[in-house]
Amino acid sequence: MTERLIRLMRMINLIQSKPGILARELAERCETTERTIYRDLETLSAMNIPISNFGHGKGYAFISNFSMYPLDWTEEEAVSFSMLPSVLEPIKTLIPEGFESAYEKVMGTHHKERVRRVDIVQHVADIIQLGTPAYREDSSSYLFDIIQAALSQKTIRAVYYSQYRDDESAREIDPYFLIPRDYRFYVIGYCHKAKDIRTFRISRFRSVEVLEQTFDKGEFNLKQYMKNTWSIERGRELIRFKVRFHSDIARYVKEEEMFLKPKMTPQKDGSLLFEVTVNHDREFLNWLSQYGPDAEILEPNSYRDVMREKLERWKTLYEV
């Protein structure tokens, strides 16, 4: 059984390194018969390894993007494979020569790839420059740890500061996704304390520890979760805004990179009719305010009153 396992791995490597290799050559390189090779190919096919025969005299090759390198192992798979020598210890005298060196090469490849991935993540984290809240004296960033945890699907243990409650709390979080919004990074994931999906601003983490505990996203759909969300703040309403942008800034609005897809209808006078449905008003109104009098809310009518009241408050601040 051990000998056949080694032969199957060798066949995979041979087919990968030489697409179109013939059964005859596989038999010669694996020191067995062509009949055995055909049986082994059927076994590999039954294991859902996509090997195809391209016709008489054209040999075998992998289809799709199948590849044995880099080793896309989970930590559990790596640990299991690392235990193979101890499992085979009772029959080590029956193990063919070369197994130990082959095992060392596979484990060496895994460790090399693991280090390479860590280096890549560190470079990415170094390139992304995050600001520091004005009230904070330190500039600690846990971006690297959170990216690592998200990629390896590991739970983090963190101390998080809640702006709404103005306090810190310890919690365990499964970081599903990192979302950039308005010069900030947010983590969307499952909070074990709240027992629900939550959104966390990275600058509000006070400490982060990556645990060995792994998680599964299950059927979580980020696009569905963020549906009708203008930026990051989610609500439970559905508010359909209709806005008219002045012709002077219409082309700039068209160029805006948005997380929702609004309906934009150019008007004959050069202005732009902008329609979008959001589930929370605050972030949308903040975005709209940057355009000042060049953006007029047409609907809902109640938000015309909201803007009017806001303008009245601003006006009183600057009255002499």
Short mmCIF file of C-alpha atoms in Angstrom, two decimals:
data_model
loop_
_atom_site.label_atom_id
_atom_site.label_comp_id
_atom_site.label_asym_id
_atom_site.label_seq_id
_atom_site.Cartn_x
_atom_site.Cartn_y
_atom_site.Cartn_z
CA MET A 1 0.00 0.00 0.00
CA THR A 2 2.81 2.41 0.92
CA GLU A 3 4.64 1.57 -2.30
CA ARG A 4 1.54 2.31 -4.36
CA LEU A 5 0.99 5.62 -2.57
CA ILE A 6 4.54 6.70 -3.41
CA ARG A 7 4.01 5.62 -7.03
CA LEU A 8 0.78 7.63 -7.32
CA MET A 9 2.52 10.76 -6.02
CA ARG A 10 5.38 10.18 -8.46
CA MET A 11 2.91 9.79 -11.34
CA ILE A 12 1.27 13.11 -10.44
CA ASN A 13 4.65 14.84 -10.42
CA LEU A 14 5.65 13.24 -13.74
CA ILE A 15 2.40 14.24 -15.48
CA GLN A 16 2.67 17.76 -14.09
CA SER A 17 6.30 18.19 -15.15
CA LYS A 18 5.81 16.60 -18.59
CA PRO A 19 2.28 17.07 -20.01
CA GLY A 20 1.63 14.50 -22.73
CA ILE A 21 3.74 11.80 -21.10
CA LEU A 22 2.89 8.30 -22.37
CA ALA A 23 1.78 5.36 -20.23
CA ARG A 24 4.87 3.50 -21.42
CA GLU A 25 7.17 6.20 -20.06
CA LEU A 26 5.23 6.38 -16.80
CA ALA A 27 5.72 2.65 -16.40
CA GLU A 28 9.46 2.94 -17.06
CA ARG A 29 9.94 5.87 -14.66
CA CYS A 30 7.86 4.19 -11.93
CA GLU A 31 9.48 0.79 -12.55
CA THR A 32 6.22 -1.06 -13.07
CA THR A 33 4.04 -2.36 -15.91
CA GLU A 34 1.75 -0.41 -18.23
CA ARG A 35 -1.21 -2.44 -16.92
CA THR A 36 -0.43 -1.20 -13.38
CA ILE A 37 -0.14 2.38 -14.67
CA TYR A 38 -3.60 2.16 -16.28
CA ARG A 39 -5.06 0.91 -12.99
CA ASP A 40 -3.33 3.74 -11.11
CA LEU A 41 -4.67 6.31 -13.59
CA GLU A 42 -8.19 5.03 -12.92
CA THR A 43 -7.52 5.40 -9.18
CA LEU A 44 -6.35 8.99 -9.61
CA SER A 45 -9.41 9.74 -11.71
CA ALA A 46 -11.65 8.30 -8.99
CA MET A 47 -9.91 10.70 -6.55
CA ASN A 48 -11.14 13.61 -8.74
CA ILE A 49 -7.65 14.44 -9.98
CA PRO A 50 -8.37 15.85 -13.48
CA ILE A 51 -6.13 13.73 -15.72
CA SER A 52 -7.02 13.50 -19.40
CA ASN A 53 -5.81 11.24 -22.20
CA PHE A 54 -5.45 13.39 -25.32
CA GLY A 55 -5.67 10.42 -27.66
CA HIS A 56 -3.53 7.62 -29.00
CA GLY A 57 0.14 8.55 -28.91
CA LYS A 58 -0.53 11.94 -27.24
CA GLY A 59 -0.25 10.85 -23.62
CA TYR A 60 -1.65 12.25 -20.37
CA ALA A 61 -1.92 15.74 -18.91
CA PHE A 62 -3.86 17.63 -16.27
CA ILE A 63 -6.88 19.62 -17.34
CA SER A 64 -8.07 22.90 -15.76
CA ASN A 65 -5.56 24.57 -13.40
CA PHE A 66 -4.73 21.53 -11.29
CA SER A 67 -1.26 21.60 -9.80
CA MET A 68 0.56 20.00 -6.89
CA TYR A 69 2.60 23.15 -6.23
CA PRO A 70 2.34 25.26 -4.26
CA LEU A 71 1.02 22.89 -1.63
CA ASP A 72 -2.37 24.34 -0.77
CA TRP A 73 -2.53 22.66 2.64
CA THR A 74 -4.60 23.62 5.61
CA GLU A 75 -2.80 23.53 8.95
CA GLU A 76 -4.69 20.35 9.86
CA GLU A 77 -3.50 18.67 6.64
CA ALA A 78 0.09 19.77 7.27
CA VAL A 79 0.02 18.40 10.82
CA SER A 80 -1.50 15.13 9.62
CA PHE A 81 1.15 14.70 6.94
CA SER A 82 3.94 15.53 9.38
CA MET A 83 2.82 12.57 11.51
CA LEU A 84 3.25 10.12 8.60
CA PRO A 85 6.75 8.86 9.63
CA SER A 86 5.55 7.97 13.15
CA VAL A 87 2.50 6.19 11.71
CA LEU A 88 4.73 4.16 9.39
CA GLU A 89 7.34 3.44 12.09
CA PRO A 90 6.09 -0.14 12.76
CA ILE A 91 6.65 -1.07 9.09
CA LYS A 92 9.68 1.08 8.35
CA THR A 93 11.69 -1.94 7.19
CA LEU A 94 9.12 -2.44 4.40
CA ILE A 95 9.23 1.16 3.17
CA PRO A 96 11.08 1.45 -0.13
CA GLU A 97 14.36 3.34 -0.29
CA GLY A 98 13.86 6.99 -1.13
CA PHE A 99 10.71 7.52 0.93
CA GLU A 100 12.51 9.50 3.62
CA SER A 101 14.11 11.91 1.15
CA ALA A 102 10.81 12.28 -0.74
CA TYR A 103 9.02 13.05 2.52
CA GLU A 104 11.65 15.65 3.48
CA LYS A 105 11.27 17.35 0.08
CA VAL A 106 7.49 17.59 0.44
CA MET A 107 7.73 19.00 3.97
CA GLY A 108 10.51 21.36 2.88
CA THR A 109 8.27 22.63 0.07
CA HIS A 110 5.44 23.20 2.54
CA HIS A 111 7.60 25.15 4.98
CA LYS A 112 9.13 27.22 2.17
CA GLU A 113 5.69 28.09 0.80
CA ARG A 114 4.45 28.94 4.28
CA VAL A 115 7.34 31.36 4.84
CA ARG A 116 6.80 32.86 1.38
CA ARG A 117 3.13 33.51 2.12
CA VAL A 118 3.98 35.17 5.42
CA ASP A 119 6.49 37.41 3.63
CA ILE A 120 3.91 38.37 1.00
CA VAL A 121 1.32 39.23 3.64
CA GLN A 122 3.89 41.28 5.56
CA HIS A 123 4.80 43.21 2.40
CA VAL A 124 1.13 43.88 1.68
CA ALA A 125 0.55 45.03 5.27
CA ASP A 126 3.61 47.31 5.05
CA ILE A 127 2.44 48.86 1.78
CA ILE A 128 -1.02 49.67 3.16
CA GLN A 129 -0.53 52.80 5.24
CA LEU A 130 -3.25 53.42 7.80
CA GLY A 131 -3.85 56.69 9.60
CA THR A 132 -3.93 57.02 13.39
CA PRO A 133 -6.92 58.50 15.26
CA ALA A 134 -6.07 61.92 16.65
CA TYR A 135 -6.81 60.89 20.25
CA ARG A 136 -4.36 57.94 20.11
CA GLU A 137 -0.74 58.41 21.13
CA ASP A 138 0.47 55.09 19.75
CA SER A 139 0.20 54.00 16.14
CA SER A 140 -0.08 50.22 16.64
CA SER A 141 -1.59 48.43 13.66
CA TYR A 142 -2.86 44.88 13.72
CA LEU A 143 -3.46 44.74 9.97
CA PHE A 144 -0.83 42.03 9.40
CA ASP A 145 -2.25 39.72 12.08
CA ILE A 146 -5.80 40.20 10.82
CA ILE A 147 -4.84 39.53 7.19
CA GLN A 148 -3.00 36.38 8.30
CA ALA A 149 -6.01 35.21 10.30
CA ALA A 150 -8.42 35.91 7.43
CA LEU A 151 -6.28 34.02 4.91
CA SER A 152 -5.74 31.00 7.15
CA GLN A 153 -9.34 31.19 8.47
CA LYS A 154 -8.27 31.40 12.10
CA THR A 155 -10.15 33.05 14.93
CA ILE A 156 -8.63 36.09 16.61
CA ARG A 157 -8.84 37.01 20.28
CA ALA A 158 -9.02 40.79 20.54
CA VAL A 159 -9.64 43.74 22.77
CA TYR A 160 -11.87 46.15 20.87
CA TYR A 161 -12.89 49.72 21.63
CA SER A 162 -16.54 50.53 20.93
CA GLN A 163 -17.11 54.18 20.05
CA TYR A 164 -20.84 53.87 20.62
CA ARG A 165 -20.47 52.49 24.19
CA ASP A 166 -17.15 54.26 24.87
CA ASP A 167 -15.57 51.17 26.41
CA GLU A 168 -13.27 48.26 25.63
CA SER A 169 -14.25 44.60 25.57
CA ALA A 170 -12.54 41.26 24.98
CA ARG A 171 -14.02 39.12 22.27
CA GLU A 172 -13.24 36.37 19.78
CA ILE A 173 -13.85 37.13 16.11
CA ASP A 174 -13.77 35.08 12.92
CA PRO A 175 -12.45 37.61 10.36
CA TYR A 176 -14.28 36.86 7.12
CA PHE A 177 -13.41 39.90 4.99
CA LEU A 178 -11.37 43.13 5.10
CA ILE A 179 -13.22 46.07 3.59
CA PRO A 180 -11.63 49.45 2.67
CA ARG A 181 -14.01 52.36 3.14
CA ASP A 182 -13.26 56.10 3.17
CA TYR A 183 -9.51 55.77 3.96
CA ARG A 184 -10.20 53.19 6.69
CA PHE A 185 -10.16 49.40 6.92
CA TYR A 186 -12.94 47.36 8.46
CA VAL A 187 -13.25 43.69 9.36
CA ILE A 188 -16.54 41.93 8.73
CA GLY A 189 -16.82 38.65 10.58
CA TYR A 190 -18.57 36.52 13.14
CA CYS A 191 -18.36 37.80 16.73
CA HIS A 192 -18.55 34.95 19.23
CA LYS A 193 -19.60 37.35 21.98
CA ALA A 194 -22.53 38.81 20.03
CA LYS A 195 -23.18 35.47 18.28
CA ASP A 196 -23.75 37.36 15.05
CA ILE A 197 -21.98 39.01 12.11
CA ARG A 198 -20.45 42.35 13.09
CA THR A 199 -18.31 45.09 11.51
CA PHE A 200 -15.11 46.24 13.26
CA ARG A 201 -12.92 49.21 12.44
CA ILE A 202 -9.26 48.13 12.47
CA SER A 203 -8.01 51.30 14.21
CA ARG A 204 -10.21 50.44 17.20
CA PHE A 205 -8.46 47.15 17.98
CA ARG A 206 -6.34 47.47 21.12
CA SER A 207 -4.79 43.99 20.88
CA VAL A 208 -5.02 41.03 18.52
CA GLU A 209 -3.93 37.43 19.03
CA VAL A 210 -4.29 34.83 16.27
CA LEU A 211 -5.59 31.56 17.72
CA GLU A 212 -5.14 28.03 16.41
CA GLN A 213 -8.92 27.68 16.33
CA THR A 214 -10.16 27.66 12.72
CA PHE A 215 -13.50 28.73 11.30
CA ASP A 216 -15.69 28.18 8.25
CA LYS A 217 -17.58 31.02 6.57
CA GLY A 218 -20.38 28.63 5.71
CA GLU A 219 -22.85 30.19 3.28
CA PHE A 220 -22.09 33.80 4.25
CA ASN A 221 -22.50 36.07 1.22
CA LEU A 222 -20.76 39.45 1.50
CA LYS A 223 -22.59 40.98 -1.45
CA GLN A 224 -25.95 40.09 0.05
CA TYR A 225 -24.87 41.27 3.51
CA MET A 226 -23.81 44.68 2.12
CA LYS A 227 -26.81 45.09 -0.17
CA ASN A 228 -28.10 48.70 -0.21
CA THR A 229 -25.27 49.78 2.13
CA TRP A 230 -23.81 53.08 0.92
CA SER A 231 -20.44 52.65 2.63
CA ILE A 232 -20.08 50.55 5.80
CA GLU A 233 -22.93 51.56 8.11
CA ARG A 234 -25.91 49.24 7.69
CA GLY A 235 -29.52 49.99 8.55
CA ARG A 236 -32.88 48.27 8.26
CA GLU A 237 -34.74 50.85 6.19
CA LEU A 238 -34.89 51.16 2.42
CA ILE A 239 -34.67 54.82 1.45
CA ARG A 240 -34.82 55.75 -2.22
CA PHE A 241 -33.07 59.04 -2.89
CA LYS A 242 -33.52 61.08 -6.04
CA VAL A 243 -30.90 63.84 -6.43
CA ARG A 244 -30.20 66.38 -9.14
CA PHE A 245 -26.55 67.32 -9.65
CA HIS A 246 -25.72 70.60 -11.39
CA SER A 247 -24.19 70.41 -14.86
CA ASP A 248 -20.88 71.82 -13.55
CA ILE A 249 -20.19 68.72 -11.44
CA ALA A 250 -22.25 66.05 -13.25
CA ARG A 251 -19.20 64.57 -14.97
CA TYR A 252 -17.33 64.30 -11.65
CA VAL A 253 -20.23 62.42 -10.05
CA LYS A 254 -20.20 59.95 -12.95
CA GLU A 255 -16.52 59.29 -12.19
CA GLU A 256 -17.12 58.53 -8.49
CA GLU A 257 -16.21 54.97 -7.43
CA MET A 258 -19.21 53.68 -5.51
CA PHE A 259 -20.12 50.50 -3.68
CA LEU A 260 -23.69 50.65 -4.96
CA LYS A 261 -24.78 51.03 -8.55
CA PRO A 262 -27.08 54.04 -8.85
CA LYS A 263 -29.28 54.92 -11.78
CA MET A 264 -27.82 58.01 -13.47
CA THR A 265 -29.84 59.82 -16.16
CA PRO A 266 -28.28 62.79 -17.98
CA GLN A 267 -30.72 65.69 -18.46
CA LYS A 268 -31.06 68.02 -21.46
CA ASP A 269 -29.69 70.99 -19.50
CA GLY A 270 -26.51 69.05 -18.66
CA SER A 271 -27.52 68.20 -15.11
CA LEU A 272 -27.62 64.63 -13.82
CA LEU A 273 -30.54 62.81 -12.21
CA PHE A 274 -29.14 60.40 -9.62
CA GLU A 275 -31.30 57.66 -8.05
CA VAL A 276 -30.18 55.15 -5.43
CA THR A 277 -31.69 53.03 -2.64
CA VAL A 278 -29.79 52.86 0.66
CA ASN A 279 -30.53 51.21 4.01
CA HIS A 280 -29.05 54.03 6.11
CA ASP A 281 -29.05 57.76 5.47
CA ARG A 282 -26.08 59.21 7.40
CA GLU A 283 -23.16 58.21 5.19
CA PHE A 284 -25.05 59.02 2.01
CA LEU A 285 -25.96 62.50 3.29
CA ASN A 286 -22.35 63.10 4.36
CA TRP A 287 -21.18 62.20 0.85
CA LEU A 288 -23.83 64.41 -0.70
CA SER A 289 -22.88 67.39 1.48
CA GLN A 290 -19.47 67.72 -0.19
CA TYR A 291 -21.22 68.97 -3.33
CA GLY A 292 -23.03 71.74 -1.44
CA PRO A 293 -25.60 73.65 -3.53
CA ASP A 294 -24.62 71.67 -6.64
CA ALA A 295 -26.60 68.70 -5.28
CA GLU A 296 -30.33 69.05 -4.69
CA ILE A 297 -32.38 66.32 -3.01
CA LEU A 298 -35.64 65.92 -4.91
CA GLU A 299 -36.99 62.90 -3.02
CA PRO A 300 -37.87 61.93 -0.34
CA ASN A 301 -39.37 65.30 0.47
CA SER A 302 -38.69 64.80 4.20
CA TYR A 303 -34.94 64.91 3.51
CA ARG A 304 -35.31 68.30 1.85
CA ASP A 305 -36.50 69.44 5.28
CA VAL A 306 -33.53 67.70 6.93
CA MET A 307 -31.07 69.57 4.68
CA ARG A 308 -32.92 72.84 5.18
CA GLU A 309 -32.68 72.51 8.98
CA LYS A 310 -28.98 71.66 8.74
CA LEU A 311 -28.31 74.72 6.61
CA GLU A 312 -30.17 76.91 9.10
CA ARG A 313 -27.97 75.61 11.95
CA TRP A 314 -24.81 76.28 9.92
CA LYS A 315 -26.03 79.75 9.09
CA THR A 316 -26.54 80.69 12.75
CA LEU A 317 -22.94 79.70 13.54
CA TYR A 318 -21.56 82.31 11.19
CA GLU A 319 -24.00 85.14 11.77
CA VAL A 320 -22.32 88.20 13.30
#
